[in-house]
Amino acid sequence: MKDVNNVNFEENLDAGTVRLALDSISIYRDLLEDKVISSLRKLVNYIDNGEINIDSTANLYNAFFFKLVRSGYFSLKDYIVDKILFSENPFSLEAEKKVHLGKVDIVKQAAAVDLKKFQIVSSLNSQDIKNRLSRYFSGNVYGKIISEFPQWETKDDFKEKNYPEYMRKIEEVLHCSDDWGKCIDDLERFHNVYGCGIFARYIAFIWERTGKVGGYFKGIENPDPVEFSDLVGYEKEHEIVEKNTVQFLNGFPANNVLIYGDRGTGKSSTVKAILNKYYGRGLRMVELPKADLEDFPEIIGKLKGRAQKFIIFVDDLVFSDNEESYTALKSMLEGGFENKSSNVLIYATSNRRHLVKEYFSERKGSSYSDSDEEIHGEDSVQEKLSLADRFGINVVFTSPDKTGYLQIVDGIARKRKLNIDRKKLHIEALKWERWYNGRSARTARQFVDWMEGCQ
């Protein structure tokens, strides 16, 4: 029987060794269901059985190659490393929750052995397979066809991917190691800080509803990279939101936050900048469309118990009179037993302080009369107007005056190192705000974009 723990990676691997390595995976067994690894497993199983024909061989070989490159990879090793990093299994889930941090236990030992086996599998190259097939079909007319089978890469290409620095570091640990089993402590620390599964792979998500009920977290490949240094002005407002977030990350009581005010003042950018500054401390963000607010209980159920801290971000929030999503948000903000979770906060933005539209017919003393009107209408009005108060923290972003607007223009131009006369810059900036959208941080940025393009 082959010993998969004593494989010389300098020698050509045979299908039997790879087959045994895959069959003996234990902790990372979920990866055997992965479409690429499953396809590879079918190929080596078929070849190792001995009774093979050219049609089935060609089909299985090229099906595996197609699935690998369709997934965006040309290196089998690179693909397997990524799958290991983002696997949800008994080891990674325990590591995320610091169950046995730094200690050796049965699960961790088994995971380390699995890593060695996957290193064997990742070292398999196309030529190993072709050599085996060429020997089987030696002297056969099919030899030329086999030699022209496509080849996957054996070199590491992880440096070319657009990954955050924390992901590149742990990938480099595995890629540069001659014994993946010895990387188990590094991997444990990675999961402890950044989590596992999709919450390790992505920092930002959008909730995608799959039907009338139910949904999933869709990871955002390239979230908005805005940072606080890009947001000139509103420092006091930023400080309030940031301080609340730090309390949340430190495990202390924190408030849901409503950021409201004039359009173009950087409300949404503030929330995104919070994520970009603190994702390294386990902060994650889920953007929830207003139409799906009724999914709050399901979302909380999926996030409760995870090691990370989550901000559910609702942008441009405002309700019509009869929306059921208003009730869902109200219930969430009031923190009922079912909706409460210590690792979830809500940050919302709106252009209006009163989140529920109020009509003149609802005002006391209005001449409007309708038999369907609620008898205690004034109570309903007060309940609607008090929704914002349930957030705990309200932060107001107002449009800047002339001086404030020009300060924002100066700050953005300085950050971009624009070489332009300050007096001329101000003259053109004031023209721009009169012609277009009025004074706001967004208008200032759009103006500087235009000036930079002109230069």
PDB file of N, CA, C and O in Angstrom, residues 141-174:
ATOM      1  N   VAL A 141      -1.852   4.641 -31.954  1.00  0.00           N
ATOM      2  CA  VAL A 141      -2.078   5.839 -32.751  1.00  0.00           C
ATOM      3  C   VAL A 141      -2.565   7.005 -31.898  1.00  0.00           C
ATOM      4  O   VAL A 141      -2.493   8.171 -32.304  1.00  0.00           O
ATOM      5  N   TYR A 142      -3.033   6.712 -30.670  1.00  0.00           N
ATOM      6  CA  TYR A 142      -3.577   7.763 -29.821  1.00  0.00           C
ATOM      7  C   TYR A 142      -2.499   8.573 -29.101  1.00  0.00           C
ATOM      8  O   TYR A 142      -2.803   9.554 -28.425  1.00  0.00           O
ATOM      9  N   GLY A 143      -1.261   8.154 -29.219  1.00  0.00           N
ATOM     10  CA  GLY A 143      -0.176   8.834 -28.508  1.00  0.00           C
ATOM     11  C   GLY A 143      -0.100  10.318 -28.832  1.00  0.00           C
ATOM     12  O   GLY A 143       0.115  11.149 -27.940  1.00  0.00           O
ATOM     13  N   LYS A 144      -0.258  10.663 -30.117  1.00  0.00           N
ATOM     14  CA  LYS A 144      -0.170  12.072 -30.519  1.00  0.00           C
ATOM     15  C   LYS A 144      -1.327  12.889 -29.930  1.00  0.00           C
ATOM     16  O   LYS A 144      -1.146  14.023 -29.503  1.00  0.00           O
ATOM     17  N   ILE A 145      -2.503  12.290 -29.899  1.00  0.00           N
ATOM     18  CA  ILE A 145      -3.662  12.986 -29.328  1.00  0.00           C
ATOM     19  C   ILE A 145      -3.417  13.282 -27.852  1.00  0.00           C
ATOM     20  O   ILE A 145      -3.666  14.402 -27.372  1.00  0.00           O
ATOM     21  N   ILE A 146      -2.886  12.301 -27.129  1.00  0.00           N
ATOM     22  CA  ILE A 146      -2.606  12.477 -25.702  1.00  0.00           C
ATOM     23  C   ILE A 146      -1.571  13.571 -25.482  1.00  0.00           C
ATOM     24  O   ILE A 146      -1.703  14.398 -24.576  1.00  0.00           O
ATOM     25  N   SER A 147      -0.565  13.605 -26.322  1.00  0.00           N
ATOM     26  CA  SER A 147       0.503  14.606 -26.159  1.00  0.00           C
ATOM     27  C   SER A 147      -0.013  16.028 -26.353  1.00  0.00           C
ATOM     28  O   SER A 147       0.597  16.993 -25.880  1.00  0.00           O
ATOM     29  N   GLU A 148      -1.141  16.169 -27.054  1.00  0.00           N
ATOM     30  CA  GLU A 148      -1.699  17.495 -27.310  1.00  0.00           C
ATOM     31  C   GLU A 148      -2.793  17.888 -26.318  1.00  0.00           C
ATOM     32  O   GLU A 148      -3.401  18.945 -26.459  1.00  0.00           O
ATOM     33  N   PHE A 149      -3.025  17.063 -25.303  1.00  0.00           N
ATOM     34  CA  PHE A 149      -3.952  17.468 -24.238  1.00  0.00           C
ATOM     35  C   PHE A 149      -3.438  18.768 -23.610  1.00  0.00           C
ATOM     36  O   PHE A 149      -2.231  18.944 -23.431  1.00  0.00           O
ATOM     37  N   PRO A 150      -4.325  19.699 -23.264  1.00  0.00           N
ATOM     38  CA  PRO A 150      -3.874  20.969 -22.665  1.00  0.00           C
ATOM     39  C   PRO A 150      -3.203  20.744 -21.309  1.00  0.00           C
ATOM     40  O   PRO A 150      -3.459  19.745 -20.633  1.00  0.00           O
ATOM     41  N   GLN A 151      -2.353  21.685 -20.921  1.00  0.00           N
ATOM     42  CA  GLN A 151      -1.609  21.549 -19.672  1.00  0.00           C
ATOM     43  C   GLN A 151      -1.940  22.686 -18.711  1.00  0.00           C
ATOM     44  O   GLN A 151      -2.001  23.844 -19.122  1.00  0.00           O
ATOM     45  N   TRP A 152      -2.168  22.360 -17.447  1.00  0.00           N
ATOM     46  CA  TRP A 152      -2.321  23.392 -16.430  1.00  0.00           C
ATOM     47  C   TRP A 152      -0.950  23.770 -15.895  1.00  0.00           C
ATOM     48  O   TRP A 152       0.013  23.003 -16.031  1.00  0.00           O
ATOM     49  N   GLU A 153      -0.859  24.928 -15.323  1.00  0.00           N
ATOM     50  CA  GLU A 153       0.434  25.441 -14.884  1.00  0.00           C
ATOM     51  C   GLU A 153       0.849  24.819 -13.561  1.00  0.00           C
ATOM     52  O   GLU A 153       0.021  24.436 -12.740  1.00  0.00           O
ATOM     53  N   THR A 154       2.155  24.739 -13.368  1.00  0.00           N
ATOM     54  CA  THR A 154       2.696  24.245 -12.102  1.00  0.00           C
ATOM     55  C   THR A 154       3.336  25.377 -11.303  1.00  0.00           C
ATOM     56  O   THR A 154       3.593  25.236 -10.119  1.00  0.00           O
ATOM     57  N   LYS A 155       3.569  26.528 -11.941  1.00  0.00           N
ATOM     58  CA  LYS A 155       4.168  27.659 -11.224  1.00  0.00           C
ATOM     59  C   LYS A 155       3.111  28.345 -10.366  1.00  0.00           C
ATOM     60  O   LYS A 155       1.918  28.261 -10.630  1.00  0.00           O
ATOM     61  N   ASP A 156       3.567  29.014  -9.311  1.00  0.00           N
ATOM     62  CA  ASP A 156       2.661  29.747  -8.440  1.00  0.00           C
ATOM     63  C   ASP A 156       2.273  31.068  -9.095  1.00  0.00           C
ATOM     64  O   ASP A 156       3.134  31.805  -9.560  1.00  0.00           O
ATOM     65  N   ASP A 157       0.971  31.360  -9.130  1.00  0.00           N
ATOM     66  CA  ASP A 157       0.541  32.638  -9.699  1.00  0.00           C
ATOM     67  C   ASP A 157      -0.251  33.460  -8.693  1.00  0.00           C
ATOM     68  O   ASP A 157      -0.965  34.385  -9.040  1.00  0.00           O
ATOM     69  N   PHE A 158      -0.096  33.127  -7.386  1.00  0.00           N
ATOM     70  CA  PHE A 158      -0.903  33.827  -6.377  1.00  0.00           C
ATOM     71  C   PHE A 158      -0.572  35.301  -6.298  1.00  0.00           C
ATOM     72  O   PHE A 158      -1.392  36.113  -5.887  1.00  0.00           O
ATOM     73  N   LYS A 159       0.634  35.711  -6.683  1.00  0.00           N
ATOM     74  CA  LYS A 159       1.021  37.117  -6.578  1.00  0.00           C
ATOM     75  C   LYS A 159       0.257  37.992  -7.564  1.00  0.00           C
ATOM     76  O   LYS A 159       0.220  39.205  -7.430  1.00  0.00           O
ATOM     77  N   GLU A 160      -0.324  37.376  -8.565  1.00  0.00           N
ATOM     78  CA  GLU A 160      -1.002  38.152  -9.599  1.00  0.00           C
ATOM     79  C   GLU A 160      -2.447  38.496  -9.212  1.00  0.00           C
ATOM     80  O   GLU A 160      -3.086  39.293  -9.858  1.00  0.00           O
ATOM     81  N   LYS A 161      -2.945  37.900  -8.141  1.00  0.00           N
ATOM     82  CA  LYS A 161      -4.355  38.093  -7.812  1.00  0.00           C
ATOM     83  C   LYS A 161      -4.569  39.353  -6.992  1.00  0.00           C
ATOM     84  O   LYS A 161      -3.722  39.771  -6.215  1.00  0.00           O
ATOM     85  N   ASN A 162      -5.753  39.922  -7.176  1.00  0.00           N
ATOM     86  CA  ASN A 162      -6.097  41.166  -6.484  1.00  0.00           C
ATOM     87  C   ASN A 162      -6.691  40.843  -5.116  1.00  0.00           C
ATOM     88  O   ASN A 162      -7.867  41.045  -4.856  1.00  0.00           O
ATOM     89  N   TYR A 163      -5.852  40.325  -4.226  1.00  0.00           N
ATOM     90  CA  TYR A 163      -6.272  39.975  -2.878  1.00  0.00           C
ATOM     91  C   TYR A 163      -5.769  41.011  -1.888  1.00  0.00           C
ATOM     92  O   TYR A 163      -4.702  41.600  -2.086  1.00  0.00           O
ATOM     93  N   PRO A 164      -6.499  41.218  -0.780  1.00  0.00           N
ATOM     94  CA  PRO A 164      -5.976  42.081   0.287  1.00  0.00           C
ATOM     95  C   PRO A 164      -4.674  41.508   0.843  1.00  0.00           C
ATOM     96  O   PRO A 164      -4.404  40.311   0.731  1.00  0.00           O
ATOM     97  N   GLU A 165      -3.904  42.350   1.492  1.00  0.00           N
ATOM     98  CA  GLU A 165      -2.588  41.948   1.987  1.00  0.00           C
ATOM     99  C   GLU A 165      -2.665  40.784   2.963  1.00  0.00           C
ATOM    100  O   GLU A 165      -1.820  39.886   2.947  1.00  0.00           O
ATOM    101  N   TYR A 166      -3.684  40.769   3.830  1.00  0.00           N
ATOM    102  CA  TYR A 166      -3.762  39.694   4.826  1.00  0.00           C
ATOM    103  C   TYR A 166      -3.971  38.326   4.174  1.00  0.00           C
ATOM    104  O   TYR A 166      -3.505  37.298   4.674  1.00  0.00           O
ATOM    105  N   MET A 167      -4.647  38.287   3.017  1.00  0.00           N
ATOM    106  CA  MET A 167      -4.849  37.032   2.315  1.00  0.00           C
ATOM    107  C   MET A 167      -3.603  36.618   1.559  1.00  0.00           C
ATOM    108  O   MET A 167      -3.250  35.435   1.495  1.00  0.00           O
ATOM    109  N   ARG A 168      -2.901  37.583   1.015  1.00  0.00           N
ATOM    110  CA  ARG A 168      -1.671  37.288   0.281  1.00  0.00           C
ATOM    111  C   ARG A 168      -0.604  36.706   1.212  1.00  0.00           C
ATOM    112  O   ARG A 168       0.168  35.828   0.820  1.00  0.00           O
ATOM    113  N   LYS A 169      -0.594  37.178   2.452  1.00  0.00           N
ATOM    114  CA  LYS A 169       0.418  36.699   3.405  1.00  0.00           C
ATOM    115  C   LYS A 169       0.226  35.220   3.738  1.00  0.00           C
ATOM    116  O   LYS A 169       1.180  34.449   3.738  1.00  0.00           O
ATOM    117  N   ILE A 170      -1.014  34.820   4.027  1.00  0.00           N
ATOM    118  CA  ILE A 170      -1.231  33.422   4.368  1.00  0.00           C
ATOM    119  C   ILE A 170      -1.072  32.530   3.138  1.00  0.00           C
ATOM    120  O   ILE A 170      -0.604  31.386   3.239  1.00  0.00           O
ATOM    121  N   GLU A 171      -1.429  33.029   1.958  1.00  0.00           N
ATOM    122  CA  GLU A 171      -1.189  32.259   0.734  1.00  0.00           C
ATOM    123  C   GLU A 171       0.304  32.031   0.524  1.00  0.00           C
ATOM    124  O   GLU A 171       0.731  30.944   0.155  1.00  0.00           O
ATOM    125  N   GLU A 172       1.085  33.074   0.792  1.00  0.00           N
ATOM    126  CA  GLU A 172       2.529  32.964   0.614  1.00  0.00           C
ATOM    127  C   GLU A 172       3.123  31.927   1.569  1.00  0.00           C
ATOM    128  O   GLU A 172       4.053  31.196   1.217  1.00  0.00           O
ATOM    129  N   VAL A 173       2.583  31.854   2.789  1.00  0.00           N
ATOM    130  CA  VAL A 173       3.063  30.866   3.761  1.00  0.00           C
ATOM    131  C   VAL A 173       2.931  29.454   3.188  1.00  0.00           C
ATOM    132  O   VAL A 173       3.864  28.640   3.253  1.00  0.00           O
ATOM    133  N   LEU A 174       1.761  29.156   2.605  1.00  0.00           N
ATOM    134  CA  LEU A 174       1.537  27.821   2.051  1.00  0.00           C
ATOM    135  C   LEU A 174       2.346  27.587   0.774  1.00  0.00           C
ATOM    136  O   LEU A 174       2.960  26.533   0.600  1.00  0.00           O
TER     137      LEU A 174
END
